Amino acid sequence: MTAGHGGHPQDPVAIVGAGLAGTLLAILLAERGLRVEVYERRADPRTGPAGEGRSVNLGVSARGIRALRRIGLWTSLSDLTVPMRGRVVHRPGGARLFQPYGRDPQEILHSIRRNELNARLVERAAAHPGIGLFFGARCVGLDPDQGLLSVTEAGLTRRVRASFVVGADGAFSTVRRLVQHGRPVDYRQEFLAWGYKELTIPPGAGGRSRVPPQALNLWPARQGLIVAHPNVDASHTATLFLPHRGEPGFTTLAGNETVTAFFTERFPGFAAIVPDLTEQYASRPVGHLVTVGTSAWHHRDRVVLVGDAAHAVYPFYGQGMNSSLEDCLVLDECLDRHPRDRAAAFADYQRRRKPHTDVLAALSAENFAELRDGTRSPLRLARSRIDHALHRLFPAAWAPLHTMVSHTTLPYGEALRRARHQDRMLRWAGATAVTAALTAAAVRGARKPPC
Ligand SMILES: Cc1cc2nc3c(=O)[nH]c(=O)nc-3n(C[C@H](O)[C@H](O)[C@H](O)COP(=O)(O)OP(=O)(O)OC[C@H]3O[C@@H](n4cnc5c(N)ncnc54)[C@H](O)[C@@H]3O)c2cc1C
């Protein structure tokens, strides 16, 4: 592809952010023959693990797998991933309920530490001769019309001229802020009233897992939730979701006795599998959860946003990273479709992508309520069983929404449209069944001889 309208063909593409989306896109663009420079404010993830309590485990599903396959990385990640075949819900009395993710063995998620996946992507990018990686390099300024970046490295700021700039710098994107400054664009940012804290469930005796290993373990509670992803060393990264304020909330829950009493009451059994629970609780940071939506994903042919920078979502559908990686594939396809008009490629990318990531944002917010309450609701469980039974009977015609979101690459909006259609059919079938039963009862009543 050519450099398009603006920018000099010799100028590199500048990507801000060497996270998951930034590194994948760097590889895809370099494979197109473009010269790419990636600027990342943090240290190189290959140099060490993420800090304690900051690992973030991800569930890689169909969309992420497709994107990672595209650059030939997926199969080489098997030493870092643990398959999750379903979720295990821990009931207050100690009972465990296993809910499989799907009807066939392919319908599973793969748990991986974000930092480890990031390090492998960086490793792959670093091996490409067309990619230059700059760590400890923070983007601090941008002239979007000229494609001029200001980057601060070791206290010195330099200017970088780019053929175009990609903002892959996450939910609090600097590129997004700078490109939108003074322009009439829509922007929405919503913080959830709940935050999260990571806790580690260490391996048990003999190096064995203390909870079912090949599953997402869940402890739902009133006003609280713990979700635990398995790691390859038989430990689990548990994430405690709680309101920030209120009783109890992260701002008030403190002190060993109070913390122990809280876990004993809300999450019985959990303290027994985390021996140093109170120490971990006191030392780990609280994270915030944010949804970001914006209308302009690009500025002419000079700046484009991908991943969380364009559409951060709450993590409750496990699709933030999966959708961010999918963005890169769609952007790559759009560059193919418009080889001589980069502005058209960027506009096409936004048109194809944004309606679906808007749907994902709404689904992620809804799934928060389901994970918080619904995992225990018999009605939802019954509904889910009907969905799975129909999926087994008519695999081509019927699929639960979760299956379409996690185990297919059907666009999110299309998945929701189909799920709504299925809902209507079920309601119709339910109403028909009730009508039939009432009619039968009425007919039986009419036939009865009068007494
Ligand atoms: C608790 C939690 C659980 C999650 N679980 C899942 C899951 O199971 N499945 C899933 O798909 N997703 C999940 N996600 C979401 C997922 O982590 C994100 O969607 C994904 O990391 C987005 O990738 P990205 O590359 O767009 O942004 P990021 O991963 O945030 O990368 C952005 C990069 O840009 C860099 N940067 C920022 N500003 C600058 C600057 N000014 N200059 C230079 N560099 C900069 C940052 O340092 C960072 O490296 C979860 C998120 C959280 C918080």
Short mmCIF file of C-alpha atoms and ligand atoms in Angstrom, two decimals:
data_model
loop_
_atom_site.label_atom_id
_atom_site.label_comp_id
_atom_site.label_asym_id
_atom_site.label_seq_id
_atom_site.Cartn_x
_atom_site.Cartn_y
_atom_site.Cartn_z
CA MET A 1 0.00 0.00 0.00
CA THR A 2 1.16 3.52 -0.64
CA ALA A 3 1.47 6.21 1.98
CA GLY A 4 -1.88 7.61 0.77
CA HIS A 5 -2.53 11.36 0.52
CA GLY A 6 -0.66 12.88 3.42
CA GLY A 7 2.83 12.19 4.67
CA HIS A 8 5.95 11.31 2.87
CA PRO A 9 6.15 7.69 1.66
CA GLN A 10 9.50 7.31 3.44
CA ASP A 11 8.11 8.39 6.80
CA PRO A 12 7.42 5.49 9.13
CA VAL A 13 4.05 4.68 10.62
CA ALA A 14 4.20 5.71 14.30
CA ILE A 15 2.26 3.51 16.71
CA VAL A 16 1.79 4.84 20.24
CA GLY A 17 1.49 1.93 22.70
CA ALA A 18 3.23 -1.45 22.55
CA GLY A 19 0.33 -3.21 24.28
CA LEU A 20 -1.63 -6.03 22.69
CA ALA A 21 -3.23 -4.07 19.85
CA GLY A 22 -0.19 -1.88 19.12
CA THR A 23 2.22 -4.78 18.71
CA LEU A 24 -0.17 -6.89 16.64
CA LEU A 25 -0.88 -3.97 14.32
CA ALA A 26 2.84 -3.20 14.02
CA ILE A 27 3.40 -6.75 12.75
CA LEU A 28 0.47 -6.60 10.31
CA LEU A 29 1.63 -3.24 8.90
CA ALA A 30 5.24 -4.38 8.64
CA GLU A 31 4.03 -7.45 6.76
CA ARG A 32 2.49 -5.03 4.26
CA GLY A 33 5.98 -3.64 3.68
CA LEU A 34 5.53 -0.50 5.77
CA ARG A 35 8.23 0.77 8.09
CA VAL A 36 6.84 0.98 11.61
CA GLU A 37 8.05 2.64 14.81
CA VAL A 38 6.37 1.80 18.11
CA TYR A 39 6.61 4.15 21.12
CA GLU A 40 5.81 2.71 24.55
CA ARG A 41 5.98 4.68 27.80
CA ARG A 42 6.61 1.57 29.95
CA ALA A 43 9.63 -0.71 30.14
CA ASP A 44 9.99 -3.62 27.73
CA PRO A 45 7.62 -6.39 28.98
CA ARG A 46 10.27 -8.98 28.03
CA THR A 47 12.46 -7.68 30.85
CA GLY A 48 10.27 -8.84 33.71
CA PRO A 49 6.85 -9.81 35.04
CA ALA A 50 4.12 -7.30 35.82
CA GLY A 51 4.10 -6.03 39.42
CA GLU A 52 2.26 -8.08 42.07
CA GLY A 53 -1.46 -7.54 41.84
CA ARG A 54 -1.15 -6.09 38.33
CA SER A 55 -0.95 -9.19 36.17
CA VAL A 56 -4.49 -9.19 34.68
CA ASN A 57 -5.34 -12.58 33.28
CA LEU A 58 -7.17 -12.70 30.00
CA GLY A 59 -9.50 -15.28 28.51
CA VAL A 60 -8.48 -15.59 24.88
CA SER A 61 -11.44 -16.64 22.72
CA ALA A 62 -12.22 -17.13 19.02
CA ARG A 63 -11.56 -13.54 17.88
CA GLY A 64 -8.25 -13.28 19.69
CA ILE A 65 -7.22 -16.72 18.48
CA ARG A 66 -8.00 -15.78 14.88
CA ALA A 67 -5.90 -12.62 15.15
CA LEU A 68 -2.97 -14.40 16.80
CA ARG A 69 -3.16 -17.18 14.18
CA ARG A 70 -2.97 -14.56 11.46
CA ILE A 71 0.61 -13.75 12.54
CA GLY A 72 1.41 -17.41 13.29
CA LEU A 73 1.73 -16.87 17.04
CA TRP A 74 -1.20 -18.79 18.51
CA THR A 75 0.18 -22.34 18.56
CA SER A 76 3.49 -21.19 20.06
CA LEU A 77 1.61 -19.78 23.07
CA SER A 78 0.54 -23.21 24.36
CA ASP A 79 3.18 -23.09 27.14
CA LEU A 80 1.55 -19.93 28.52
CA THR A 81 -2.14 -20.83 28.27
CA VAL A 82 -4.50 -22.98 30.34
CA PRO A 83 -7.77 -24.13 28.75
CA MET A 84 -10.94 -23.15 30.59
CA ARG A 85 -13.75 -25.54 29.67
CA GLY A 86 -16.46 -23.75 31.60
CA ARG A 87 -17.07 -21.93 34.81
CA VAL A 88 -17.28 -23.41 38.28
CA VAL A 89 -19.65 -21.51 40.53
CA HIS A 90 -18.81 -21.86 44.23
CA ARG A 91 -21.99 -21.82 46.32
CA PRO A 92 -21.98 -20.45 49.88
CA GLY A 93 -22.49 -23.96 51.37
CA GLY A 94 -19.38 -25.24 49.58
CA ALA A 95 -21.19 -26.91 46.65
CA ARG A 96 -19.66 -26.36 43.21
CA LEU A 97 -21.67 -26.06 40.05
CA PHE A 98 -19.90 -26.63 36.73
CA GLN A 99 -21.34 -24.78 33.72
CA PRO A 100 -19.57 -25.79 30.47
CA TYR A 101 -18.85 -23.02 27.97
CA GLY A 102 -20.17 -24.91 25.00
CA ARG A 103 -21.40 -28.08 23.44
CA ASP A 104 -18.22 -29.17 21.74
CA PRO A 105 -14.64 -29.40 23.02
CA GLN A 106 -13.56 -26.46 20.81
CA GLU A 107 -15.80 -24.08 22.73
CA ILE A 108 -13.34 -23.20 25.46
CA LEU A 109 -11.47 -20.11 26.59
CA HIS A 110 -7.72 -19.93 27.18
CA SER A 111 -6.35 -18.21 30.26
CA ILE A 112 -3.12 -16.25 29.81
CA ARG A 113 -1.35 -13.50 31.73
CA ARG A 114 -1.60 -10.23 29.83
CA ASN A 115 2.04 -9.37 30.41
CA GLU A 116 3.22 -12.74 29.07
CA LEU A 117 1.11 -12.45 25.94
CA ASN A 118 2.38 -8.89 25.51
CA ALA A 119 5.99 -10.05 25.86
CA ARG A 120 5.52 -12.68 23.13
CA LEU A 121 3.94 -10.13 20.80
CA VAL A 122 6.82 -7.73 21.45
CA GLU A 123 9.31 -10.53 20.82
CA ARG A 124 7.63 -11.28 17.49
CA ALA A 125 7.56 -7.58 16.54
CA ALA A 126 11.22 -7.11 17.53
CA ALA A 127 12.20 -9.94 15.18
CA HIS A 128 10.75 -8.08 12.18
CA PRO A 129 13.33 -5.93 10.39
CA GLY A 130 10.68 -3.35 9.48
CA ILE A 131 9.77 -2.57 13.09
CA GLY A 132 11.59 -0.28 15.52
CA LEU A 133 10.54 -0.50 19.18
CA PHE A 134 11.17 2.32 21.67
CA PHE A 135 10.48 1.64 25.35
CA GLY A 136 10.40 4.29 28.05
CA ALA A 137 9.18 6.60 25.27
CA ARG A 138 6.03 8.56 26.11
CA CYS A 139 3.96 10.39 23.54
CA VAL A 140 3.40 13.91 24.91
CA GLY A 141 2.35 15.88 21.86
CA LEU A 142 0.76 15.46 18.45
CA ASP A 143 0.11 17.66 15.45
CA PRO A 144 -2.59 15.53 13.81
CA ASP A 145 -2.62 17.44 10.51
CA GLN A 146 1.12 17.01 9.99
CA GLY A 147 1.50 13.55 11.58
CA LEU A 148 4.10 15.01 13.96
CA LEU A 149 4.55 13.27 17.30
CA SER A 150 6.43 14.58 20.32
CA VAL A 151 8.03 11.77 22.28
CA THR A 152 9.80 12.08 25.63
CA GLU A 153 12.59 9.57 26.31
CA ALA A 154 14.97 9.77 29.29
CA GLY A 155 13.96 13.37 29.94
CA LEU A 156 14.51 14.51 26.34
CA THR A 157 11.70 15.33 23.96
CA ARG A 158 12.10 14.75 20.27
CA ARG A 159 9.84 15.12 17.24
CA VAL A 160 8.92 12.19 15.04
CA ARG A 161 7.45 12.69 11.58
CA ALA A 162 5.09 9.89 10.64
CA SER A 163 3.18 9.01 7.50
CA PHE A 164 0.34 8.29 9.91
CA VAL A 165 -0.08 7.83 13.65
CA VAL A 166 -1.89 4.96 15.37
CA GLY A 167 -3.26 5.53 18.87
CA ALA A 168 -2.98 2.09 20.48
CA ASP A 169 -2.39 3.63 23.88
CA GLY A 170 -5.26 2.19 25.87
CA ALA A 171 -8.36 3.44 27.64
CA PHE A 172 -6.78 6.74 28.73
CA SER A 173 -5.26 7.36 25.32
CA THR A 174 -3.09 10.47 24.93
CA VAL A 175 -3.37 10.28 21.14
CA ARG A 176 -7.18 10.32 21.39
CA ARG A 177 -7.10 13.33 23.71
CA LEU A 178 -4.66 15.25 21.52
CA VAL A 179 -6.36 14.51 18.21
CA GLN A 180 -9.80 15.41 19.57
CA HIS A 181 -8.70 18.61 21.27
CA GLY A 182 -10.80 21.51 19.99
CA ARG A 183 -12.69 19.33 17.50
CA PRO A 184 -16.44 18.64 17.54
CA VAL A 185 -16.37 14.94 18.42
CA ASP A 186 -18.50 12.81 20.73
CA TYR A 187 -16.80 11.31 23.70
CA ARG A 188 -18.21 9.31 26.62
CA GLN A 189 -16.34 7.92 29.59
CA GLU A 190 -18.08 6.06 32.39
CA PHE A 191 -16.43 4.66 35.48
CA LEU A 192 -18.10 1.69 37.14
CA ALA A 193 -18.99 2.18 40.81
CA TRP A 194 -17.11 -1.07 41.38
CA GLY A 195 -13.35 -1.59 41.23
CA TYR A 196 -11.11 -4.64 41.39
CA LYS A 197 -8.18 -6.04 43.31
CA GLU A 198 -6.04 -9.03 42.31
CA LEU A 199 -5.33 -11.82 44.80
CA THR A 200 -3.24 -14.91 44.17
CA ILE A 201 -4.43 -18.42 45.01
CA PRO A 202 -1.11 -20.28 45.33
CA PRO A 203 -0.69 -23.92 44.24
CA GLY A 204 -1.67 -26.47 46.90
CA ALA A 205 0.08 -29.58 48.21
CA GLY A 206 2.21 -31.37 45.63
CA GLY A 207 1.98 -28.37 43.30
CA ARG A 208 -1.65 -29.14 42.57
CA SER A 209 -4.35 -26.58 41.95
CA ARG A 210 -6.49 -25.69 45.00
CA VAL A 211 -9.65 -25.20 42.90
CA PRO A 212 -10.81 -26.95 39.70
CA PRO A 213 -7.93 -26.17 37.32
CA GLN A 214 -9.37 -26.04 33.81
CA ALA A 215 -12.15 -23.58 34.53
CA LEU A 216 -12.97 -20.03 35.44
CA ASN A 217 -13.80 -20.23 39.16
CA LEU A 218 -16.47 -17.85 40.38
CA TRP A 219 -17.64 -16.86 43.84
CA PRO A 220 -20.73 -14.71 43.43
CA ALA A 221 -21.95 -12.85 46.51
CA ARG A 222 -24.32 -10.07 47.45
CA GLN A 223 -22.48 -6.88 46.43
CA GLY A 224 -19.28 -8.68 45.49
CA LEU A 225 -17.75 -11.19 43.09
CA ILE A 226 -14.51 -13.13 42.79
CA VAL A 227 -13.37 -14.52 39.45
CA ALA A 228 -10.24 -16.71 39.29
CA HIS A 229 -8.26 -17.56 36.14
CA PRO A 230 -5.90 -20.56 36.15
CA ASN A 231 -2.16 -20.15 35.51
CA VAL A 232 0.25 -22.71 34.08
CA ASP A 233 2.01 -23.11 37.47
CA ALA A 234 -1.28 -24.30 39.11
CA SER A 235 -1.77 -20.97 40.85
CA HIS A 236 -4.84 -18.87 40.07
CA THR A 237 -5.16 -15.13 39.64
CA ALA A 238 -8.30 -14.17 41.50
CA THR A 239 -9.93 -10.81 40.91
CA LEU A 240 -12.14 -9.44 43.65
CA PHE A 241 -14.78 -7.04 42.30
CA LEU A 242 -16.40 -4.80 44.92
CA PRO A 243 -18.08 -1.41 45.04
CA HIS A 244 -15.61 1.38 45.77
CA ARG A 245 -17.93 2.98 48.33
CA GLY A 246 -20.48 1.62 50.75
CA GLU A 247 -20.36 -1.11 53.35
CA PRO A 248 -18.35 -3.00 52.47
CA GLY A 249 -16.44 -1.20 49.75
CA PHE A 250 -12.78 -0.86 48.87
CA THR A 251 -12.63 2.56 50.55
CA THR A 252 -13.89 1.20 53.88
CA LEU A 253 -12.76 -2.42 53.97
CA ALA A 254 -9.47 -2.45 55.88
CA GLY A 255 -7.83 -4.06 58.90
CA ASN A 256 -7.06 -7.76 59.25
CA GLU A 257 -10.03 -8.64 61.42
CA THR A 258 -12.56 -6.80 59.27
CA VAL A 259 -11.10 -8.26 56.08
CA THR A 260 -11.13 -11.81 57.49
CA ALA A 261 -14.72 -11.39 58.72
CA PHE A 262 -15.73 -10.02 55.32
CA PHE A 263 -14.32 -12.97 53.37
CA THR A 264 -15.70 -15.50 55.86
CA GLU A 265 -19.18 -14.05 55.56
CA ARG A 266 -19.28 -13.22 51.82
CA PHE A 267 -16.96 -15.81 50.30
CA PRO A 268 -16.92 -18.81 52.65
CA GLY A 269 -14.07 -21.16 51.87
CA PHE A 270 -12.04 -18.57 49.97
CA ALA A 271 -9.82 -17.59 52.91
CA ALA A 272 -8.81 -21.25 53.33
CA ILE A 273 -7.23 -21.34 49.85
CA VAL A 274 -5.32 -18.05 50.20
CA PRO A 275 -3.17 -18.46 53.33
CA ASP A 276 -1.83 -14.86 53.32
CA LEU A 277 -5.14 -13.31 52.32
CA THR A 278 -5.04 -10.31 54.67
CA GLU A 279 -1.46 -9.41 53.65
CA GLN A 280 -2.34 -9.68 49.98
CA TYR A 281 -5.50 -7.64 50.49
CA ALA A 282 -3.59 -4.86 52.23
CA SER A 283 -0.74 -4.68 49.71
CA ARG A 284 -2.50 -4.99 46.35
CA PRO A 285 -3.76 -1.89 44.51
CA VAL A 286 -7.40 -1.24 43.60
CA GLY A 287 -8.06 -0.89 39.87
CA HIS A 288 -10.79 1.15 38.19
CA LEU A 289 -13.09 -0.07 35.43
CA VAL A 290 -14.00 2.25 32.61
CA THR A 291 -16.10 2.25 29.45
CA VAL A 292 -15.02 4.67 26.73
CA GLY A 293 -16.94 5.47 23.59
CA THR A 294 -16.05 8.05 20.98
CA SER A 295 -17.37 8.94 17.56
CA ALA A 296 -14.23 9.84 15.71
CA TRP A 297 -11.85 6.92 15.43
CA HIS A 298 -9.68 8.70 12.88
CA HIS A 299 -8.53 12.10 11.73
CA ARG A 300 -8.37 12.31 7.93
CA ASP A 301 -5.65 9.93 6.71
CA ARG A 302 -3.26 10.90 9.51
CA VAL A 303 -4.43 9.41 12.79
CA VAL A 304 -6.41 6.29 13.67
CA LEU A 305 -7.34 4.65 16.98
CA VAL A 306 -7.40 0.93 17.77
CA GLY A 307 -8.23 -1.22 20.81
CA ASP A 308 -9.11 0.32 24.16
CA ALA A 309 -8.16 3.77 22.84
CA ALA A 310 -11.20 3.56 20.56
CA HIS A 311 -13.60 1.55 22.75
CA ALA A 312 -12.62 0.45 26.25
CA VAL A 313 -15.29 -1.86 27.73
CA TYR A 314 -15.89 -3.35 31.18
CA PRO A 315 -14.13 -6.73 31.40
CA PHE A 316 -17.26 -8.76 32.19
CA TYR A 317 -17.64 -10.36 28.77
CA GLY A 318 -13.92 -11.09 28.53
CA GLN A 319 -13.80 -9.38 25.13
CA GLY A 320 -11.70 -6.21 25.57
CA MET A 321 -8.49 -7.74 24.30
CA ASN A 322 -10.27 -10.08 21.89
CA SER A 323 -12.06 -7.15 20.25
CA SER A 324 -8.90 -5.01 20.27
CA LEU A 325 -7.01 -7.69 18.35
CA GLU A 326 -9.97 -8.07 15.98
CA ASP A 327 -9.82 -4.29 15.29
CA CYS A 328 -6.33 -4.74 13.89
CA LEU A 329 -7.50 -7.41 11.44
CA VAL A 330 -10.39 -5.23 10.28
CA LEU A 331 -8.13 -2.19 9.86
CA ASP A 332 -5.69 -4.32 7.88
CA GLU A 333 -8.54 -5.53 5.63
CA CYS A 334 -9.72 -1.95 5.10
CA LEU A 335 -6.22 -0.87 4.05
CA ASP A 336 -6.42 -3.67 1.48
CA ARG A 337 -9.79 -2.53 0.21
CA HIS A 338 -8.64 1.08 -0.28
CA PRO A 339 -5.03 0.76 -1.40
CA ARG A 340 -4.76 4.34 -2.68
CA ASP A 341 -6.99 6.17 -0.24
CA ARG A 342 -6.00 5.83 3.38
CA ALA A 343 -8.63 8.27 4.66
CA ALA A 344 -11.29 6.07 3.03
CA ALA A 345 -9.69 2.99 4.59
CA PHE A 346 -9.85 4.58 8.06
CA ALA A 347 -13.47 5.70 7.54
CA ASP A 348 -14.41 2.23 6.33
CA TYR A 349 -12.72 0.70 9.38
CA GLN A 350 -14.74 2.88 11.76
CA ARG A 351 -17.96 2.17 9.83
CA ARG A 352 -17.41 -1.59 9.99
CA ARG A 353 -16.26 -1.72 13.54
CA LYS A 354 -17.88 0.91 15.75
CA PRO A 355 -21.50 -0.35 15.66
CA HIS A 356 -20.23 -3.71 16.88
CA THR A 357 -17.97 -2.44 19.63
CA ASP A 358 -20.89 -0.25 20.81
CA VAL A 359 -22.92 -3.46 21.15
CA LEU A 360 -20.03 -5.08 23.00
CA ALA A 361 -19.90 -2.19 25.46
CA ALA A 362 -23.60 -2.63 26.23
CA LEU A 363 -23.27 -6.42 26.53
CA SER A 364 -20.27 -6.06 28.85
CA ALA A 365 -22.26 -3.77 31.16
CA GLU A 366 -25.22 -6.20 31.13
CA ASN A 367 -22.99 -9.16 31.83
CA PHE A 368 -21.72 -7.40 34.93
CA ALA A 369 -25.23 -7.66 36.39
CA GLU A 370 -25.50 -11.30 35.29
CA LEU A 371 -22.17 -12.29 36.80
CA ARG A 372 -23.03 -10.44 39.98
CA ASP A 373 -26.53 -11.89 40.45
CA GLY A 374 -27.54 -14.17 37.63
CA THR A 375 -25.07 -17.00 38.13
CA ARG A 376 -27.25 -17.90 41.09
CA SER A 377 -30.64 -17.27 39.48
CA PRO A 378 -32.53 -20.53 38.74
CA LEU A 379 -34.51 -18.76 36.02
CA ARG A 380 -31.39 -17.72 34.14
CA LEU A 381 -29.90 -21.15 34.60
CA ALA A 382 -33.03 -22.76 33.17
CA ARG A 383 -32.96 -20.32 30.23
CA SER A 384 -29.31 -21.09 29.63
CA ARG A 385 -30.05 -24.84 29.67
CA ILE A 386 -32.81 -24.42 27.07
CA ASP A 387 -30.41 -22.38 24.92
CA HIS A 388 -27.72 -25.05 25.14
CA ALA A 389 -30.19 -27.88 24.50
CA LEU A 390 -31.49 -26.13 21.37
CA HIS A 391 -27.90 -25.46 20.29
CA ARG A 392 -27.19 -29.20 20.62
CA LEU A 393 -30.29 -30.08 18.60
CA PHE A 394 -29.88 -27.40 15.92
CA PRO A 395 -26.24 -26.33 15.98
CA ALA A 396 -26.45 -24.42 12.70
CA ALA A 397 -29.67 -22.58 13.52
CA TRP A 398 -29.44 -21.88 17.23
CA ALA A 399 -26.65 -20.64 19.49
CA PRO A 400 -26.60 -18.95 22.89
CA LEU A 401 -25.43 -15.32 22.77
CA HIS A 402 -22.37 -16.14 24.86
CA THR A 403 -21.40 -18.85 22.35
CA MET A 404 -21.70 -16.46 19.42
CA VAL A 405 -19.67 -13.76 21.22
CA SER A 406 -16.92 -15.99 22.56
CA HIS A 407 -16.67 -18.93 20.21
CA THR A 408 -17.37 -17.40 16.81
CA THR A 409 -16.16 -14.35 14.94
CA LEU A 410 -19.68 -13.25 14.04
CA PRO A 411 -19.78 -9.45 14.43
CA TYR A 412 -21.09 -8.55 17.89
CA GLY A 413 -24.12 -6.67 16.51
CA GLU A 414 -25.09 -9.64 14.35
CA ALA A 415 -24.72 -11.99 17.33
CA LEU A 416 -27.06 -9.78 19.36
CA ARG A 417 -29.58 -9.56 16.51
CA ARG A 418 -29.71 -13.36 16.26
CA ALA A 419 -29.97 -13.76 20.03
CA ARG A 420 -32.92 -11.34 20.13
CA HIS A 421 -34.61 -13.27 17.35
CA GLN A 422 -34.11 -16.48 19.36
CA ASP A 423 -35.56 -14.75 22.43
CA ARG A 424 -38.66 -13.81 20.46
CA MET A 425 -39.02 -17.40 19.22
CA LEU A 426 -38.75 -18.75 22.76
CA ARG A 427 -41.29 -16.26 24.05
CA TRP A 428 -43.60 -17.17 21.20
CA ALA A 429 -43.09 -20.89 21.91
CA GLY A 430 -43.72 -20.27 25.61
CA ALA A 431 -46.88 -18.28 24.91
CA THR A 432 -48.04 -20.94 22.45
CA ALA A 433 -47.43 -23.69 25.01
CA VAL A 434 -49.35 -21.77 27.68
CA THR A 435 -52.21 -21.04 25.24
CA ALA A 436 -52.32 -24.71 24.23
CA ALA A 437 -52.40 -25.83 27.87
CA LEU A 438 -55.17 -23.35 28.73
CA THR A 439 -57.17 -24.34 25.65
CA ALA A 440 -56.82 -28.04 26.52
CA ALA A 441 -57.94 -27.33 30.09
CA ALA A 442 -60.90 -25.31 28.83
CA VAL A 443 -61.91 -28.08 26.40
CA ARG A 444 -61.64 -30.68 29.20
CA GLY A 445 -63.78 -28.40 31.43
CA ALA A 446 -66.41 -28.00 28.71
CA ARG A 447 -66.62 -31.78 28.21
CA LYS A 448 -67.16 -32.47 31.93
CA PRO A 449 -70.81 -33.34 32.67
CA PRO A 450 -72.43 -30.69 34.80
CA CYS A 451 -72.83 -31.82 38.41
C1 LIG B 1 -9.38 -6.80 35.31
C2 LIG B 1 -9.39 -6.92 33.80
C3 LIG B 1 -9.67 -8.14 33.22
C4 LIG B 1 -9.70 -8.26 31.83
N1 LIG B 1 -10.01 -9.47 31.28
C5 LIG B 1 -10.10 -9.60 29.94
C6 LIG B 1 -10.39 -10.87 29.33
O1 LIG B 1 -10.59 -11.88 29.99
N2 LIG B 1 -10.47 -10.92 27.98
C7 LIG B 1 -10.28 -9.82 27.20
O2 LIG B 1 -10.39 -9.95 25.98
N3 LIG B 1 -9.96 -8.63 27.73
C8 LIG B 1 -9.87 -8.48 29.08
N4 LIG B 1 -9.53 -7.26 29.62
C9 LIG B 1 -9.34 -6.10 28.73
C10 LIG B 1 -7.96 -6.03 28.10
O3 LIG B 1 -6.96 -6.02 29.09
C11 LIG B 1 -7.85 -4.78 27.25
O4 LIG B 1 -8.99 -4.65 26.43
C12 LIG B 1 -6.61 -4.83 26.35
O5 LIG B 1 -5.46 -4.84 27.14
C13 LIG B 1 -6.59 -3.64 25.38
O6 LIG B 1 -5.41 -3.67 24.63
P1 LIG B 1 -4.79 -2.33 24.04
O7 LIG B 1 -3.56 -2.73 23.36
O8 LIG B 1 -5.83 -1.57 23.31
O9 LIG B 1 -4.48 -1.43 25.33
P2 LIG B 1 -3.44 -1.69 26.50
O10 LIG B 1 -3.25 -3.14 26.73
O11 LIG B 1 -3.90 -0.85 27.63
O12 LIG B 1 -2.07 -1.11 25.92
C14 LIG B 1 -1.86 0.28 25.78
C15 LIG B 1 -0.36 0.56 25.85
O13 LIG B 1 -0.15 1.93 25.57
C16 LIG B 1 0.84 2.42 26.45
N5 LIG B 1 0.68 3.89 26.56
C17 LIG B 1 -0.33 4.57 27.15
N6 LIG B 1 -0.14 5.90 27.02
C18 LIG B 1 1.02 6.06 26.34
C19 LIG B 1 1.75 7.20 25.90
N7 LIG B 1 1.32 8.46 26.13
N8 LIG B 1 2.90 7.02 25.21
C20 LIG B 1 3.36 5.76 24.96
N9 LIG B 1 2.71 4.65 25.36
C21 LIG B 1 1.55 4.78 26.03
C22 LIG B 1 0.56 1.68 27.76
O14 LIG B 1 1.67 1.69 28.61
C23 LIG B 1 0.21 0.29 27.24
O15 LIG B 1 1.32 -0.55 27.13
C24 LIG B 1 -9.46 -7.13 31.02
C25 LIG B 1 -9.14 -5.89 31.60
C26 LIG B 1 -9.11 -5.78 32.98
C27 LIG B 1 -8.79 -4.44 33.59
#
